[in-house]
Every structure is written in C-alpha cells, then in structure tokens.
mmCIF file of N, CA and C in Angstrom:
data_model
loop_
_atom_site.group_PDB
_atom_site.id
_atom_site.type_symbol
_atom_site.label_atom_id
_atom_site.label_comp_id
_atom_site.label_asym_id
_atom_site.label_seq_id
_atom_site.Cartn_x
_atom_site.Cartn_y
_atom_site.Cartn_z
ATOM 1 N N UNK A 123 -14.906 5.662 10.090
ATOM 2 C CA UNK A 123 -13.789 5.206 9.299
ATOM 3 C C UNK A 123 -13.851 3.681 9.228
ATOM 4 N N UNK A 124 -13.651 3.140 8.032
ATOM 5 C CA UNK A 124 -13.669 1.691 7.879
ATOM 6 C C UNK A 124 -12.471 1.246 7.045
ATOM 7 N N UNK A 125 -12.114 -0.008 7.203
ATOM 8 C CA UNK A 125 -11.022 -0.587 6.424
ATOM 9 C C UNK A 125 -11.566 -0.941 5.043
ATOM 10 N N UNK A 126 -10.866 -0.531 3.974
ATOM 11 C CA UNK A 126 -11.349 -0.845 2.625
ATOM 12 C C UNK A 126 -11.405 -2.354 2.386
ATOM 13 N N UNK A 127 -12.448 -2.787 1.692
ATOM 14 C CA UNK A 127 -12.576 -4.215 1.415
ATOM 15 C C UNK A 127 -11.642 -4.631 0.270
ATOM 16 N N UNK A 128 -11.565 -5.922 0.062
ATOM 17 C CA UNK A 128 -10.656 -6.503 -0.925
ATOM 18 C C UNK A 128 -10.882 -5.956 -2.332
ATOM 19 N N UNK A 129 -12.132 -5.831 -2.743
ATOM 20 C CA UNK A 129 -12.423 -5.325 -4.093
ATOM 21 C C UNK A 129 -11.902 -3.908 -4.284
ATOM 22 N N UNK A 130 -12.070 -3.075 -3.255
ATOM 23 C CA UNK A 130 -11.592 -1.688 -3.346
ATOM 24 C C UNK A 130 -10.060 -1.655 -3.423
ATOM 25 N N UNK A 131 -9.395 -2.442 -2.573
ATOM 26 C CA UNK A 131 -7.929 -2.479 -2.578
ATOM 27 C C UNK A 131 -7.417 -2.929 -3.947
ATOM 28 N N UNK A 132 -8.035 -3.956 -4.511
ATOM 29 C CA UNK A 132 -7.611 -4.439 -5.833
ATOM 30 C C UNK A 132 -7.887 -3.409 -6.927
ATOM 31 N N UNK A 133 -8.978 -2.662 -6.809
ATOM 32 C CA UNK A 133 -9.259 -1.641 -7.817
ATOM 33 C C UNK A 133 -8.243 -0.499 -7.727
ATOM 34 N N UNK A 134 -7.819 -0.145 -6.527
ATOM 35 C CA UNK A 134 -6.761 0.858 -6.357
ATOM 36 C C UNK A 134 -5.464 0.342 -6.977
ATOM 37 N N UNK A 135 -5.127 -0.905 -6.702
ATOM 38 C CA UNK A 135 -3.899 -1.489 -7.260
ATOM 39 C C UNK A 135 -3.950 -1.486 -8.790
ATOM 40 N N UNK A 136 -5.102 -1.836 -9.358
ATOM 41 C CA UNK A 136 -5.232 -1.831 -10.824
ATOM 42 C C UNK A 136 -5.022 -0.428 -11.387
ATOM 43 N N UNK A 137 -5.613 0.569 -10.732
ATOM 44 C CA UNK A 137 -5.460 1.957 -11.187
ATOM 45 C C UNK A 137 -4.009 2.417 -11.100
ATOM 46 N N UNK A 138 -3.345 2.078 -10.013
ATOM 47 C CA UNK A 138 -2.013 2.613 -9.765
ATOM 48 C C UNK A 138 -0.883 1.779 -10.374
ATOM 49 N N UNK A 139 -1.098 0.480 -10.534
ATOM 50 C CA UNK A 139 -0.050 -0.380 -11.080
ATOM 51 C C UNK A 139 -0.224 -0.654 -12.568
ATOM 52 N N UNK A 140 -1.449 -0.572 -13.049
ATOM 53 C CA UNK A 140 -1.698 -0.848 -14.462
ATOM 54 C C UNK A 140 -1.205 -2.234 -14.847
ATOM 55 N N UNK A 141 -0.409 -2.302 -15.892
ATOM 56 C CA UNK A 141 0.076 -3.590 -16.404
ATOM 57 C C UNK A 141 1.094 -4.254 -15.490
ATOM 58 N N UNK A 142 1.620 -3.511 -14.525
ATOM 59 C CA UNK A 142 2.582 -4.099 -13.579
ATOM 60 C C UNK A 142 1.893 -4.946 -12.510
ATOM 61 N N UNK A 143 0.564 -4.887 -12.432
ATOM 62 C CA UNK A 143 -0.148 -5.626 -11.390
ATOM 63 C C UNK A 143 -0.078 -7.123 -11.665
ATOM 64 N N UNK A 144 0.430 -7.883 -10.682
ATOM 65 C CA UNK A 144 0.486 -9.339 -10.857
ATOM 66 C C UNK A 144 -0.916 -9.950 -10.892
ATOM 67 N N UNK A 145 -1.032 -11.103 -11.522
ATOM 68 C CA UNK A 145 -2.303 -11.810 -11.577
ATOM 69 C C UNK A 145 -2.767 -12.181 -10.171
ATOM 70 N N UNK A 146 -1.879 -12.746 -9.389
ATOM 71 C CA UNK A 146 -2.173 -13.090 -7.995
ATOM 72 C C UNK A 146 -1.510 -12.026 -7.127
ATOM 73 N N UNK A 147 -2.283 -11.273 -6.395
ATOM 74 C CA UNK A 147 -1.734 -10.183 -5.604
ATOM 75 C C UNK A 147 -2.188 -10.297 -4.154
ATOM 76 N N UNK A 148 -1.286 -10.759 -3.269
ATOM 77 C CA UNK A 148 -1.643 -10.711 -1.851
ATOM 78 C C UNK A 148 -1.863 -9.247 -1.470
ATOM 79 N N UNK A 149 -2.889 -8.968 -0.713
ATOM 80 C CA UNK A 149 -3.206 -7.578 -0.410
ATOM 81 C C UNK A 149 -3.969 -7.467 0.907
ATOM 82 N N UNK A 150 -3.956 -6.268 1.454
ATOM 83 C CA UNK A 150 -4.682 -5.989 2.684
ATOM 84 C C UNK A 150 -5.051 -4.514 2.688
ATOM 85 N N UNK A 151 -6.190 -4.196 3.244
ATOM 86 C CA UNK A 151 -6.609 -2.805 3.370
ATOM 87 C C UNK A 151 -6.228 -2.260 4.734
ATOM 88 N N UNK A 152 -5.958 -0.982 4.768
ATOM 89 C CA UNK A 152 -5.682 -0.286 6.027
ATOM 90 C C UNK A 152 -6.446 1.028 5.996
ATOM 91 N N UNK A 153 -6.762 1.548 7.154
ATOM 92 C CA UNK A 153 -7.368 2.878 7.204
ATOM 93 C C UNK A 153 -6.545 3.744 8.141
ATOM 94 N N UNK A 154 -6.571 5.025 7.899
ATOM 95 C CA UNK A 154 -5.789 5.988 8.666
ATOM 96 C C UNK A 154 -6.700 7.161 9.002
ATOM 97 N N UNK A 155 -6.924 7.442 10.295
ATOM 98 C CA UNK A 155 -7.851 8.519 10.644
ATOM 99 C C UNK A 155 -7.357 9.909 10.232
ATOM 100 N N UNK A 156 -6.055 10.081 10.203
ATOM 101 C CA UNK A 156 -5.457 11.355 9.810
ATOM 102 C C UNK A 156 -4.379 11.048 8.780
ATOM 103 N N UNK A 157 -4.386 11.787 7.674
ATOM 104 C CA UNK A 157 -3.408 11.549 6.616
ATOM 105 C C UNK A 157 -2.016 11.923 7.116
ATOM 106 N N UNK A 158 -1.023 11.098 6.782
ATOM 107 C CA UNK A 158 0.355 11.405 7.161
ATOM 108 C C UNK A 158 0.758 12.773 6.634
ATOM 109 N N UNK A 159 1.519 13.492 7.410
ATOM 110 C CA UNK A 159 2.098 14.745 6.923
ATOM 111 C C UNK A 159 3.304 14.405 6.073
ATOM 112 N N UNK A 160 3.676 15.326 5.237
ATOM 113 C CA UNK A 160 4.796 15.092 4.319
ATOM 114 C C UNK A 160 6.092 14.858 5.088
ATOM 115 N N UNK A 161 6.999 14.171 4.439
ATOM 116 C CA UNK A 161 8.342 14.058 4.974
ATOM 117 C C UNK A 161 8.614 12.807 5.768
ATOM 118 N N UNK A 162 9.439 12.990 6.781
ATOM 119 C CA UNK A 162 9.950 11.866 7.560
ATOM 120 C C UNK A 162 8.849 11.056 8.231
ATOM 121 N N UNK A 163 7.801 11.699 8.719
ATOM 122 C CA UNK A 163 6.723 10.971 9.381
ATOM 123 C C UNK A 163 6.045 10.004 8.410
ATOM 124 N N UNK A 164 5.829 10.448 7.186
ATOM 125 C CA UNK A 164 5.230 9.560 6.176
ATOM 126 C C UNK A 164 6.146 8.373 5.918
ATOM 127 N N UNK A 165 7.414 8.633 5.714
ATOM 128 C CA UNK A 165 8.363 7.539 5.446
ATOM 129 C C UNK A 165 8.421 6.559 6.615
ATOM 130 N N UNK A 166 8.383 7.079 7.829
ATOM 131 C CA UNK A 166 8.412 6.229 9.016
ATOM 132 C C UNK A 166 7.140 5.388 9.123
ATOM 133 N N UNK A 167 5.983 6.001 8.900
ATOM 134 C CA UNK A 167 4.716 5.276 8.958
ATOM 135 C C UNK A 167 4.619 4.200 7.890
ATOM 136 N N UNK A 168 5.073 4.524 6.683
ATOM 137 C CA UNK A 168 5.076 3.541 5.596
ATOM 138 C C UNK A 168 6.021 2.395 5.931
ATOM 139 N N UNK A 169 7.196 2.706 6.458
ATOM 140 C CA UNK A 169 8.159 1.658 6.820
ATOM 141 C C UNK A 169 7.587 0.736 7.891
ATOM 142 N N UNK A 170 6.876 1.302 8.875
ATOM 143 C CA UNK A 170 6.251 0.480 9.917
ATOM 144 C C UNK A 170 5.175 -0.434 9.326
ATOM 145 N N UNK A 171 4.338 0.115 8.448
ATOM 146 C CA UNK A 171 3.291 -0.698 7.808
ATOM 147 C C UNK A 171 3.924 -1.793 6.951
ATOM 148 N N UNK A 172 4.959 -1.440 6.198
ATOM 149 C CA UNK A 172 5.632 -2.423 5.340
ATOM 150 C C UNK A 172 6.229 -3.555 6.179
ATOM 151 N N UNK A 173 6.866 -3.212 7.296
ATOM 152 C CA UNK A 173 7.452 -4.238 8.163
ATOM 153 C C UNK A 173 6.385 -5.166 8.721
ATOM 154 N N UNK A 174 5.251 -4.603 9.144
ATOM 155 C CA UNK A 174 4.169 -5.424 9.707
ATOM 156 C C UNK A 174 3.580 -6.360 8.649
ATOM 157 N N UNK A 175 3.358 -5.854 7.453
ATOM 158 C CA UNK A 175 2.768 -6.695 6.412
ATOM 159 C C UNK A 175 3.774 -7.682 5.825
ATOM 160 N N UNK A 176 5.056 -7.371 5.869
ATOM 161 C CA UNK A 176 6.070 -8.341 5.433
ATOM 162 C C UNK A 176 5.985 -9.586 6.309
ATOM 163 N N UNK A 177 5.801 -9.388 7.613
ATOM 164 C CA UNK A 177 5.643 -10.519 8.527
ATOM 165 C C UNK A 177 4.337 -11.248 8.220
ATOM 166 N N UNK A 178 3.251 -10.493 8.061
ATOM 167 C CA UNK A 178 1.938 -11.102 7.787
ATOM 168 C C UNK A 178 1.964 -11.966 6.530
ATOM 169 N N UNK A 179 2.649 -11.486 5.491
ATOM 170 C CA UNK A 179 2.698 -12.216 4.224
ATOM 171 C C UNK A 179 3.875 -13.181 4.130
ATOM 172 N N UNK A 180 4.681 -13.295 5.192
ATOM 173 C CA UNK A 180 5.793 -14.243 5.214
ATOM 174 C C UNK A 180 6.917 -13.895 4.256
ATOM 175 N N UNK A 181 7.170 -12.612 4.053
ATOM 176 C CA UNK A 181 8.193 -12.197 3.092
ATOM 177 C C UNK A 181 9.596 -12.128 3.677
ATOM 178 N N UNK A 182 9.710 -12.081 4.974
ATOM 179 C CA UNK A 182 11.025 -11.893 5.582
ATOM 180 C C UNK A 182 11.529 -10.501 5.262
ATOM 181 N N UNK A 183 12.822 -10.395 5.007
ATOM 182 C CA UNK A 183 13.400 -9.097 4.666
ATOM 183 C C UNK A 183 12.875 -8.682 3.297
ATOM 184 N N UNK A 184 12.347 -7.473 3.201
ATOM 185 C CA UNK A 184 11.805 -7.037 1.921
ATOM 186 C C UNK A 184 12.041 -5.549 1.720
ATOM 187 N N UNK A 185 11.890 -5.134 0.499
ATOM 188 C CA UNK A 185 11.945 -3.721 0.137
ATOM 189 C C UNK A 185 10.521 -3.220 -0.036
ATOM 190 N N UNK A 186 10.363 -1.906 -0.007
ATOM 191 C CA UNK A 186 9.029 -1.340 -0.203
ATOM 192 C C UNK A 186 9.131 0.032 -0.855
ATOM 193 N N UNK A 187 8.015 0.444 -1.409
ATOM 194 C CA UNK A 187 7.862 1.820 -1.893
ATOM 195 C C UNK A 187 6.389 2.169 -1.786
ATOM 196 N N UNK A 188 6.108 3.452 -1.751
ATOM 197 C CA UNK A 188 4.708 3.861 -1.673
ATOM 198 C C UNK A 188 4.423 4.915 -2.728
ATOM 199 N N UNK A 189 3.172 4.943 -3.137
ATOM 200 C CA UNK A 189 2.680 5.898 -4.123
ATOM 201 C C UNK A 189 1.365 6.455 -3.601
ATOM 202 N N UNK A 190 1.191 7.756 -3.704
ATOM 203 C CA UNK A 190 -0.072 8.374 -3.324
ATOM 204 C C UNK A 190 -0.883 8.651 -4.586
ATOM 205 N N UNK A 191 -2.187 8.533 -4.477
ATOM 206 C CA UNK A 191 -3.051 8.773 -5.628
ATOM 207 C C UNK A 191 -4.499 8.885 -5.201
ATOM 208 N N UNK A 192 -5.389 8.620 -6.153
ATOM 209 C CA UNK A 192 -6.825 8.650 -5.891
ATOM 210 C C UNK A 192 -7.422 7.287 -6.180
ATOM 211 N N UNK A 193 -8.349 6.886 -5.325
ATOM 212 C CA UNK A 193 -9.074 5.648 -5.543
ATOM 213 C C UNK A 193 -10.133 5.827 -6.611
ATOM 214 N N UNK A 194 -10.837 4.768 -6.959
ATOM 215 C CA UNK A 194 -11.864 4.842 -7.989
ATOM 216 C C UNK A 194 -13.007 5.795 -7.624
ATOM 217 N N UNK A 195 -13.147 6.081 -6.342
ATOM 218 C CA UNK A 195 -14.190 7.000 -5.870
ATOM 219 C C UNK A 195 -13.657 8.411 -5.628
ATOM 220 N N UNK A 196 -12.399 8.645 -5.989
ATOM 221 C CA UNK A 196 -11.793 9.959 -5.804
ATOM 222 C C UNK A 196 -11.148 10.168 -4.445
ATOM 223 N N UNK A 197 -11.252 9.180 -3.558
ATOM 224 C CA UNK A 197 -10.650 9.300 -2.230
ATOM 225 C C UNK A 197 -9.129 9.283 -2.329
ATOM 226 N N UNK A 198 -8.492 9.989 -1.427
ATOM 227 C CA UNK A 198 -7.033 9.985 -1.359
ATOM 228 C C UNK A 198 -6.577 8.621 -0.847
ATOM 229 N N UNK A 199 -5.642 7.997 -1.543
ATOM 230 C CA UNK A 199 -5.165 6.662 -1.178
ATOM 231 C C UNK A 199 -3.643 6.614 -1.247
ATOM 232 N N UNK A 200 -3.105 5.609 -0.583
ATOM 233 C CA UNK A 200 -1.683 5.333 -0.667
ATOM 234 C C UNK A 200 -1.526 3.837 -0.915
ATOM 235 N N UNK A 201 -0.744 3.492 -1.900
ATOM 236 C CA UNK A 201 -0.446 2.093 -2.209
ATOM 237 C C UNK A 201 0.976 1.827 -1.738
ATOM 238 N N UNK A 202 1.141 0.805 -0.908
ATOM 239 C CA UNK A 202 2.466 0.400 -0.450
ATOM 240 C C UNK A 202 2.780 -0.938 -1.098
ATOM 241 N N UNK A 203 3.846 -0.974 -1.887
ATOM 242 C CA UNK A 203 4.274 -2.205 -2.555
ATOM 243 C C UNK A 203 5.410 -2.832 -1.770
ATOM 244 N N UNK A 204 5.372 -4.147 -1.616
ATOM 245 C CA UNK A 204 6.430 -4.904 -0.961
ATOM 246 C C UNK A 204 6.981 -5.927 -1.935
ATOM 247 N N UNK A 205 8.259 -6.172 -1.877
ATOM 248 C CA UNK A 205 8.838 -7.261 -2.653
ATOM 249 C C UNK A 205 10.038 -7.817 -1.932
ATOM 250 N N UNK A 206 10.270 -9.122 -2.136
ATOM 251 C CA UNK A 206 11.396 -9.802 -1.505
ATOM 252 C C UNK A 206 12.709 -9.259 -2.061
ATOM 253 N N UNK A 207 13.708 -9.225 -1.186
ATOM 254 C CA UNK A 207 15.038 -8.819 -1.624
ATOM 255 C C UNK A 207 15.503 -9.744 -2.744
ATOM 256 N N UNK A 208 16.029 -9.160 -3.788
ATOM 257 C CA UNK A 208 16.501 -9.943 -4.921
ATOM 258 C C UNK A 208 15.383 -10.425 -5.818
ATOM 259 N N UNK A 209 14.125 -10.026 -5.544
ATOM 260 C CA UNK A 209 13.003 -10.529 -6.321
ATOM 261 C C UNK A 209 12.305 -9.510 -7.135
#
C-alpha cells in the first residue's frame, strides 16, 4: 500500500470536482489499508481526517464533506473537501 502522489490526487479532484475545482488546490494523499464500512464509522473516520488536515493546512474551524468514486485507474477513492466556515 502506498500514499497516492500529488498528480494522482489532483487527477481524482479533477474527475470528481469538475469545474468546481479551484486553480490552486492545497491537497494531500492518504492511504487506507481497509475501506471504511458504511455508516457511522465512515463519518467518524472522515471527520478525524478532516480535523487533522484542517490543522495541517491552517484552516482553523472548517466544514467538510466527502464523496466516494473511482480514480482515473478505476481504483475506489474518497475525496474529502474542506472549507473555512463562512467561506
């Protein structure tokens, strides 16, 4: 298992965000050895990842959402979007 590189993460974002993708997009890859199960565990895991990356990117309090899909290679992926409150 390896962490996806920057080009792969950006290609996933382009596929999943389309025209909503900002020109400058702070991003980071993550890998997960076992896919989250549906429900509360997924929401909890996403919330933990969002909180950690909010600190990493200096966002402070932020909102998040996640979308599941396929990467350019057909792999199962999850995109977690973060944005500042009021932004």
